[in-house]
Amino acid sequence: MSELFPNLANQADELCILNGMHTDSQAHPQATVELHTGSFNFVRPSMGAWVVYGLGTENQNMPGYITINPNALGGAQNFGSAFLPATYQGTPYQTRNGKLPNITNPEMQGAEQRKQLDLIQSLNKDYLHKATQDAEIEGVIESYEMAFRMQTEVPGVLDLKGESEATRKMYGLDSNVTRNFGTQCLLARRLAESGVRFIELSHGNWDHHNNLKQRITQTCTEIDKPIAALIEDLKQRDMLKDTLIVWGGEFGRTTNGQNGDGRNHNNRGFSMWMAGGGVKGGMRYGRCDGVTGSAVVDKVHLHDMHATLLHLLGLDHTKLTYRYGGRDFRLTDVHGVVVKDIVA
């Protein structure tokens, strides 16, 4: 492993590194949307929405899918539910705000708020009864109830004050360099503990077209300690075996230089890694050609990664479908093969 990941290197025995990844687009917005939804040219449900649709939620007082500091490229498509019921879409959370949006009522509390909500819900349900079926209204009804229940549980889950100094230091919350992503990783562990099914973290500024040595040193330093801490923390709590971690971006970089000290986009070959959740640790799978940068051995397309991700979560990607517009849709569309060699 690169010397820029000294902390993550200590967790190498947990990692399954996929060195033969490839995808379809070398443009950031399209590739980012495809990473999240399986398609870059149509509006499709995000993989988080598919997972919650397939597995349901473990905590009725929390969303099944939370995305922390979501990537701006692709916008809401990255965590949207498209034609799936709205209740499966991701709930965005910005750490700089320190709270989830639209779950508090500054005008009233307690019993009065419940009476107001009951009135609104009775109108919604009356409309739904007349319409017979309306997925958007059903989603609104469920989101109102979820927001009301979340008011009691969310503040405690998102409050890091109860964490020990040793834990906060392990995640890098004591440093300006690692605090931002360390906060995301610590929140991810707390959300997983509370029963949130699908959690996404985001870290940008990896588009190193120039000043590669300086910039990649900075970005790696920002994430190395927090990610290693998350893996170690999950192991210590006996959660890693039941928690699948997937790390990566929308594509990789070229083998040849650009602008003197940089790299261009490369969708033909790149790396991602998985840990925990039933995947084999301490292994490397696939290889890219050192000259062209193209995946050449044990190639894994993004559709294959999605199929494997669902398989590790106990879902058959060919059967996790939703009928819309006269045909059955799925995350992998008509593609995808489970990479069985990496399944423990």
XYZ file of C-alpha atoms in Angstrom:
344
model
C 0.000 0.000 0.000
C 1.075 3.593 -0.523
C 3.051 5.223 2.275
C 0.336 7.905 2.268
C -1.950 5.422 4.100
C 0.078 4.430 7.186
C -2.990 3.967 9.402
C -5.088 2.154 6.813
C -2.128 -0.144 6.132
C -2.527 -1.461 9.674
C -5.993 -2.679 8.603
C -4.768 -4.368 5.394
C -5.861 -7.812 6.614
C -9.477 -6.578 6.535
C -9.347 -5.115 3.026
C -10.347 -6.689 -0.278
C -8.771 -4.395 -2.859
C -10.381 -4.458 -6.302
C -7.610 -3.420 -8.724
C -9.514 -4.196 -11.932
C -12.479 -1.826 -11.724
C -13.822 -0.102 -14.846
C -16.874 1.975 -15.732
C -18.515 3.694 -18.707
C -17.911 7.450 -18.455
C -14.864 9.615 -17.819
C -16.880 12.748 -17.034
C -17.353 13.500 -13.332
C -21.122 14.192 -13.240
C -22.130 11.208 -15.387
C -19.698 8.796 -13.724
C -20.791 9.913 -10.240
C -24.449 9.353 -11.061
C -23.656 5.920 -12.525
C -21.674 5.018 -9.393
C -24.743 5.786 -7.294
C -27.576 4.610 -9.546
C -26.113 2.210 -12.130
C -27.046 4.528 -15.022
C -25.628 7.855 -16.215
C -28.189 8.683 -18.907
C -31.514 7.951 -17.129
C -32.959 8.924 -13.761
C -32.829 5.775 -11.651
C -33.085 4.964 -7.905
C -29.846 5.196 -5.952
C -28.243 2.008 -4.657
C -29.035 3.131 -1.114
C -32.715 3.384 -2.016
C -32.576 -0.090 -3.584
C -30.966 -1.541 -0.454
C -33.562 -0.058 1.900
C -36.334 -1.145 -0.484
C -34.963 -4.684 -0.342
C -34.048 -4.932 3.341
C -36.324 -2.453 5.096
C -35.234 -0.528 8.176
C -34.144 -1.687 11.631
C -35.222 1.466 13.478
C -38.648 3.003 12.902
C -37.459 6.275 14.466
C -34.565 6.787 12.052
C -34.323 6.965 8.242
C -33.155 3.785 6.568
C -30.674 5.731 4.436
C -28.614 8.753 5.505
C -26.017 10.490 3.328
C -23.524 12.747 5.130
C -22.217 15.812 3.265
C -23.468 14.425 -0.085
C -21.458 14.967 -3.254
C -22.663 17.968 -5.254
C -21.943 16.254 -8.598
C -25.194 14.593 -9.612
C -27.079 16.307 -6.822
C -30.134 14.623 -5.357
C -29.973 11.834 -7.966
C -27.128 10.327 -5.948
C -29.442 9.570 -3.036
C -32.881 9.818 -4.639
C -35.493 7.100 -5.001
C -36.691 8.016 -8.537
C -39.714 5.767 -9.228
C -39.360 3.803 -5.967
C -41.625 5.063 -3.174
C -40.276 8.290 -1.680
C -39.793 6.725 1.740
C -36.693 4.920 0.415
C -34.771 8.022 -0.649
C -31.718 9.139 1.315
C -31.860 11.788 4.018
C -29.043 14.335 3.568
C -27.143 15.573 6.626
C -24.586 18.385 6.647
C -22.088 18.241 9.496
C -21.533 22.000 9.307
C -25.197 22.570 10.235
C -25.191 19.929 12.943
C -28.810 18.928 12.406
C -31.140 17.203 9.977
C -33.436 19.575 8.077
C -37.208 19.818 8.417
C -37.813 17.730 11.544
C -38.414 20.472 14.105
C -41.471 22.672 14.564
C -40.519 26.037 16.106
C -44.181 27.024 16.540
C -45.429 24.211 18.757
C -44.338 21.176 20.734
C -45.644 17.862 22.027
C -49.419 17.306 22.072
C -50.224 20.389 19.985
C -47.844 19.295 17.255
C -49.374 15.809 17.258
C -52.869 17.303 16.837
C -51.712 19.424 13.916
C -50.033 16.440 12.285
C -53.129 14.278 12.764
C -55.223 16.893 10.965
C -52.767 17.121 8.054
C -52.497 13.340 7.835
C -56.293 12.927 7.821
C -56.455 15.233 4.784
C -53.634 13.347 3.077
C -55.253 9.973 3.758
C -58.617 11.217 2.532
C -56.995 12.310 -0.730
C -55.141 8.998 -0.976
C -58.408 7.087 -0.481
C -59.980 8.995 -3.382
C -56.930 8.499 -5.586
C -56.761 4.772 -4.661
C -53.003 4.743 -5.232
C -50.465 7.565 -5.223
C -46.850 6.821 -4.313
C -46.015 10.502 -3.731
C -48.833 10.992 -1.222
C -47.898 7.741 0.509
C -44.332 9.028 0.746
C -45.476 12.341 2.222
C -47.595 10.564 4.848
C -44.701 8.343 5.872
C -42.157 11.195 5.861
C -44.326 13.303 8.203
C -44.641 10.429 10.666
C -40.932 9.639 10.409
C -39.988 13.285 11.036
C -42.214 13.375 14.136
C -40.609 10.218 15.543
C -37.101 11.371 14.613
C -37.370 14.421 16.861
C -36.914 12.250 19.935
C -34.063 9.999 18.726
C -31.978 11.880 16.153
C -30.476 14.555 18.455
C -28.974 11.887 20.724
C -27.542 9.844 17.842
C -25.910 12.868 16.201
C -24.499 14.260 19.448
C -20.837 13.242 19.775
C -20.338 14.771 23.212
C -20.865 11.427 24.894
C -17.909 9.856 23.077
C -14.740 9.390 25.114
C -11.652 11.501 24.503
C -9.794 8.368 23.417
C -12.428 7.631 20.751
C -12.493 11.218 19.534
C -8.716 11.215 19.247
C -8.698 7.858 17.466
C -10.964 9.309 14.751
C -8.837 12.470 14.490
C -11.353 14.918 15.927
C -8.480 16.626 17.777
C -6.886 17.803 14.494
C -8.074 20.366 11.949
C -6.759 18.124 9.175
C -8.811 15.023 10.046
C -11.716 16.494 12.020
C -14.132 16.891 9.113
C -13.947 13.349 7.755
C -13.320 11.920 11.220
C -16.658 13.368 12.316
C -18.355 11.665 9.360
C -16.767 8.302 10.206
C -17.689 8.515 13.892
C -21.248 9.495 12.972
C -21.376 6.516 10.599
C -20.548 4.153 13.449
C -23.214 5.727 15.680
C -25.815 5.606 12.899
C -25.004 1.958 12.194
C -25.392 1.194 15.905
C -28.798 2.874 15.915
C -30.051 0.710 13.036
C -29.633 2.959 9.990
C -29.358 0.507 7.110
C -27.354 2.453 4.499
C -24.896 5.258 5.293
C -22.824 7.209 2.794
C -19.877 9.489 3.539
C -18.338 11.884 1.015
C -14.898 13.449 0.638
C -14.089 15.644 -2.368
C -11.083 17.437 -3.881
C -9.486 14.353 -5.506
C -9.445 15.816 -9.036
C -5.649 16.118 -9.184
C -4.911 17.443 -12.668
C -1.875 19.279 -11.270
C 0.184 19.606 -8.082
C -0.415 15.897 -7.574
C 2.251 15.209 -4.961
C 1.181 18.035 -2.673
C -2.582 17.630 -3.147
C -2.810 13.841 -2.896
C -0.661 13.924 0.239
C -3.171 16.341 1.764
C -6.307 14.427 0.751
C -4.909 11.063 1.858
C -3.936 12.518 5.223
C -7.464 13.830 5.706
C -9.060 10.380 5.352
C -6.395 7.851 6.383
C -6.707 8.038 10.170
C -10.535 8.327 10.277
C -11.120 5.341 7.974
C -8.673 3.164 9.892
C -10.392 4.215 13.117
C -13.811 3.270 11.756
C -12.614 -0.216 10.807
C -10.904 -0.731 14.171
C -13.889 0.630 16.115
C -16.293 -1.687 14.299
C -13.983 -4.642 15.021
C -13.777 -3.784 18.709
C -17.587 -3.620 18.903
C -17.951 -6.910 16.965
C -19.811 -5.023 14.213
C -17.440 -5.337 11.248
C -18.613 -8.830 10.313
C -22.145 -7.431 9.868
C -21.154 -4.078 8.352
C -20.010 -3.828 4.737
C -17.676 -0.915 4.001
C -17.222 0.109 0.352
C -14.625 2.772 -0.514
C -13.931 4.353 -3.880
C -14.715 7.035 -6.408
C -16.426 7.357 -9.762
C -13.262 6.459 -11.751
C -9.465 6.511 -11.551
C -6.563 8.430 -13.048
C -4.249 7.904 -15.998
C -0.781 6.347 -15.733
C 0.777 9.156 -17.783
C 1.378 12.634 -16.428
C -0.604 15.790 -17.111
C 0.383 19.441 -16.653
C 3.790 18.427 -15.377
C 2.560 17.015 -12.050
C -0.962 15.669 -12.422
C -3.159 12.911 -13.834
C -6.191 12.915 -16.147
C -9.441 10.955 -15.830
C -9.399 7.196 -16.435
C -12.573 5.107 -16.467
C -10.866 2.075 -18.059
C -9.098 0.926 -14.904
C -9.085 1.935 -11.244
C -9.263 0.592 -7.704
C -11.886 0.330 -4.992
C -11.920 -1.703 -1.791
C -14.382 -3.453 0.483
C -14.090 -4.559 4.101
C -16.245 -6.524 6.540
C -19.751 -7.710 5.709
C -18.801 -11.169 4.427
C -16.042 -10.140 2.016
C -12.606 -11.773 2.060
C -9.985 -9.661 3.802
C -6.271 -9.382 3.097
C -6.571 -9.913 -0.638
C -6.082 -8.139 -3.919
C -8.375 -8.962 -6.849
C -7.726 -7.908 -10.439
C -4.988 -5.934 -12.150
C -4.581 -2.962 -14.469
C -1.998 -2.672 -17.243
C 0.858 -0.461 -16.084
C 1.166 1.330 -19.420
C -2.401 1.871 -20.624
C -4.072 1.954 -17.208
C -6.808 -0.393 -18.426
C -8.194 -3.259 -16.329
C -6.840 -6.492 -17.854
C -7.129 -9.285 -15.256
C -10.244 -10.194 -13.220
C -12.038 -7.108 -14.483
C -14.936 -5.828 -12.379
C -17.411 -3.464 -14.015
C -19.403 -1.091 -11.847
C -22.498 -3.268 -12.489
C -20.572 -6.272 -11.140
C -19.642 -4.304 -8.028
C -23.300 -3.390 -7.488
C -24.361 -7.020 -7.959
C -21.713 -8.157 -5.476
C -22.644 -5.469 -2.965
C -26.280 -6.617 -3.011
C -25.200 -10.270 -2.775
C -23.133 -9.550 0.340
C -26.209 -7.904 1.872
C -28.276 -11.016 1.166
C -30.042 -9.761 -1.967
C -30.151 -11.287 -5.457
C -29.607 -8.396 -7.880
C -31.637 -10.180 -10.588
C -34.675 -10.493 -8.305
C -34.564 -7.117 -6.544
C -36.854 -5.454 -9.087
C -39.575 -2.815 -9.226
C -42.191 -2.597 -11.973
C -42.436 0.850 -13.498
C -43.563 2.057 -16.915
C -44.498 -1.437 -18.055
C -41.285 -3.296 -17.210
C -39.221 -4.491 -14.268
C -36.232 -2.355 -13.306
C -33.261 -3.227 -11.110
C -30.050 -1.551 -9.921
C -27.916 -3.513 -12.400
C -30.443 -3.231 -15.272
C -29.640 -6.215 -17.561
C -25.998 -6.421 -16.474
C -23.925 -7.475 -13.485
C -22.185 -10.654 -12.318
C -21.478 -11.421 -8.656
C -17.709 -11.626 -8.038
C -17.842 -14.828 -6.013
C -14.049 -15.051 -5.627
C -14.094 -12.226 -3.058
C -17.000 -13.581 -0.976
C -15.873 -15.169 2.294
